[in-house]
C-alpha positions as a LaTeX table, in Angstrom:
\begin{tabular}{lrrr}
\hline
Residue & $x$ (\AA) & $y$ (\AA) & $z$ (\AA) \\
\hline
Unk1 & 3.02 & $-40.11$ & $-11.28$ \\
Unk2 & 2.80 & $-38.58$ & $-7.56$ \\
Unk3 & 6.02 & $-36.97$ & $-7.56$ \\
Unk4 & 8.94 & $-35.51$ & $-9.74$ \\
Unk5 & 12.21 & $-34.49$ & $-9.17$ \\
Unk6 & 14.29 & $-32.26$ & $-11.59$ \\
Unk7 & 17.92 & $-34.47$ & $-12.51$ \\
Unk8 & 19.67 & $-32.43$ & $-15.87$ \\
Unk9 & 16.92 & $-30.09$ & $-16.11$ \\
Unk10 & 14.45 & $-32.87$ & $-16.66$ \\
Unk11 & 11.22 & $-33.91$ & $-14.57$ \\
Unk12 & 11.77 & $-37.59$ & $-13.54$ \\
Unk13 & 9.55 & $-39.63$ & $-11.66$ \\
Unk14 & 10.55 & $-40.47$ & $-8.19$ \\
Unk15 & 7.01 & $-41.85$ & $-6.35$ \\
Unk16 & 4.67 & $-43.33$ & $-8.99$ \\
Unk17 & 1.49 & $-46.19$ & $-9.06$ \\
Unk18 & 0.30 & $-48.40$ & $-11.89$ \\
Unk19 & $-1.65$ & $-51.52$ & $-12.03$ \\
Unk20 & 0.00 & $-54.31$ & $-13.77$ \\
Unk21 & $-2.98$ & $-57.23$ & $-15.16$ \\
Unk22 & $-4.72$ & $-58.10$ & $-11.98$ \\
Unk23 & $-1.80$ & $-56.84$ & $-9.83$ \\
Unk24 & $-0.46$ & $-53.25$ & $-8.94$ \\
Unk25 & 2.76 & $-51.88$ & $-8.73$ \\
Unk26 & 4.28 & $-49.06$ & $-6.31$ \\
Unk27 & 8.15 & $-47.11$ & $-6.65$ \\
Unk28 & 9.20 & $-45.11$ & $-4.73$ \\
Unk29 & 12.36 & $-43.78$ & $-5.38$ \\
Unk30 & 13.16 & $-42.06$ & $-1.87$ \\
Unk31 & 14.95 & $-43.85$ & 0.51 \\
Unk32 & 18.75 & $-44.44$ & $-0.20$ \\
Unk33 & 19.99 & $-44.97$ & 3.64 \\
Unk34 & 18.99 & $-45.15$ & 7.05 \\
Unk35 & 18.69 & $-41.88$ & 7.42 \\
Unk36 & 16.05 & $-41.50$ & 4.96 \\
Unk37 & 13.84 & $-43.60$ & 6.20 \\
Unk38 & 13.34 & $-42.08$ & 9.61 \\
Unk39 & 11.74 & $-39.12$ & 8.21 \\
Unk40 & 7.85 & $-39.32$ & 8.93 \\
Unk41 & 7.03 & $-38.28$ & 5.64 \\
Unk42 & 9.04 & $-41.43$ & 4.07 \\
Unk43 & 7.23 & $-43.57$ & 6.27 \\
Unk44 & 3.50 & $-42.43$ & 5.71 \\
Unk45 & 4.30 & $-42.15$ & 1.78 \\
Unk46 & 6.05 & $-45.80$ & 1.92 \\
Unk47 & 3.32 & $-47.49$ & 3.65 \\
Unk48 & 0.76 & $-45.50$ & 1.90 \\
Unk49 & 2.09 & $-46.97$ & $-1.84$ \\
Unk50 & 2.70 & $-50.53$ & 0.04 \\
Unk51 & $-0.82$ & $-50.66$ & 1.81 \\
Unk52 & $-2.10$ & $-49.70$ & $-1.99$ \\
Unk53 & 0.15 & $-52.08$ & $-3.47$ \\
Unk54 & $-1.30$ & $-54.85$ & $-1.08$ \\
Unk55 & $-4.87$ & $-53.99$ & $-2.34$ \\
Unk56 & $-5.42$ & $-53.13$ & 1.21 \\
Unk57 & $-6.91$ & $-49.70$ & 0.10 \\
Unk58 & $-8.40$ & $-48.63$ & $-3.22$ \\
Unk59 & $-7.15$ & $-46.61$ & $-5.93$ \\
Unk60 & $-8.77$ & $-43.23$ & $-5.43$ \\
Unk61 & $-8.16$ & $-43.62$ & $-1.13$ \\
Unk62 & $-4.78$ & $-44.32$ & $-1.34$ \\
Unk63 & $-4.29$ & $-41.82$ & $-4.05$ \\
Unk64 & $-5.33$ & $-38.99$ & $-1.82$ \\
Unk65 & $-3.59$ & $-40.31$ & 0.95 \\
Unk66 & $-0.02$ & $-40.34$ & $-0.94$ \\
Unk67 & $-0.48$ & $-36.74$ & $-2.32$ \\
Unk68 & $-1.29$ & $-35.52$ & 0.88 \\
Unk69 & 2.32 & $-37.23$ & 2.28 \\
Unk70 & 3.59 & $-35.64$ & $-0.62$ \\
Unk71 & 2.34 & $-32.28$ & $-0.22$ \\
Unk72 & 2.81 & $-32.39$ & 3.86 \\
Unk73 & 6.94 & $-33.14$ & 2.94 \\
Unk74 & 7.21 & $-30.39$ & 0.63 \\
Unk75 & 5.44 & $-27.84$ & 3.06 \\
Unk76 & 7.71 & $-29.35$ & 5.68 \\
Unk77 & 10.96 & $-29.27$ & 3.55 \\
Unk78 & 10.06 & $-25.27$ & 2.80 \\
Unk79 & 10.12 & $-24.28$ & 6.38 \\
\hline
\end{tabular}
């Protein structure tokens, strides 16, 4: 998991990775509308999890790379 959201007073998972057999599997749960997506945070998380996904980067790279989008929207979302 790379990033919860509280919904009832529960964590739930909104950005998470897995591998799946020999394949791997990215959600993001951002995203809803147009608007959304023309955040530069959405953008550098989605193509982050989709690069991953694409076993363009490894595990441990991409990992690092989607925390840090993570963290940089937060810090950006607080100011």
């Amino acid at each position: 998991v790379l990033a919860n959201t509280l919904f009832r007073g529960r964590a739930c998972p909104i950005a998470w990775t897995r591998s799946w057999g020999e394949g791997r599997v990215f959600y993001l749960a951002l995203g809803h509308d147009v608007n959304a997506c023309r955040f530069p945070f959405f953008k550098s998380i989605f193509l982050q999890g989709s690069r991953w996904g694409g076993g363009m980067i490894q595990n441990d790279e991409s990992t690092n790379r989607l925390r840090a989008s993570l963290a940089s929207a937060r810090h950006a979302k607080s100011e």
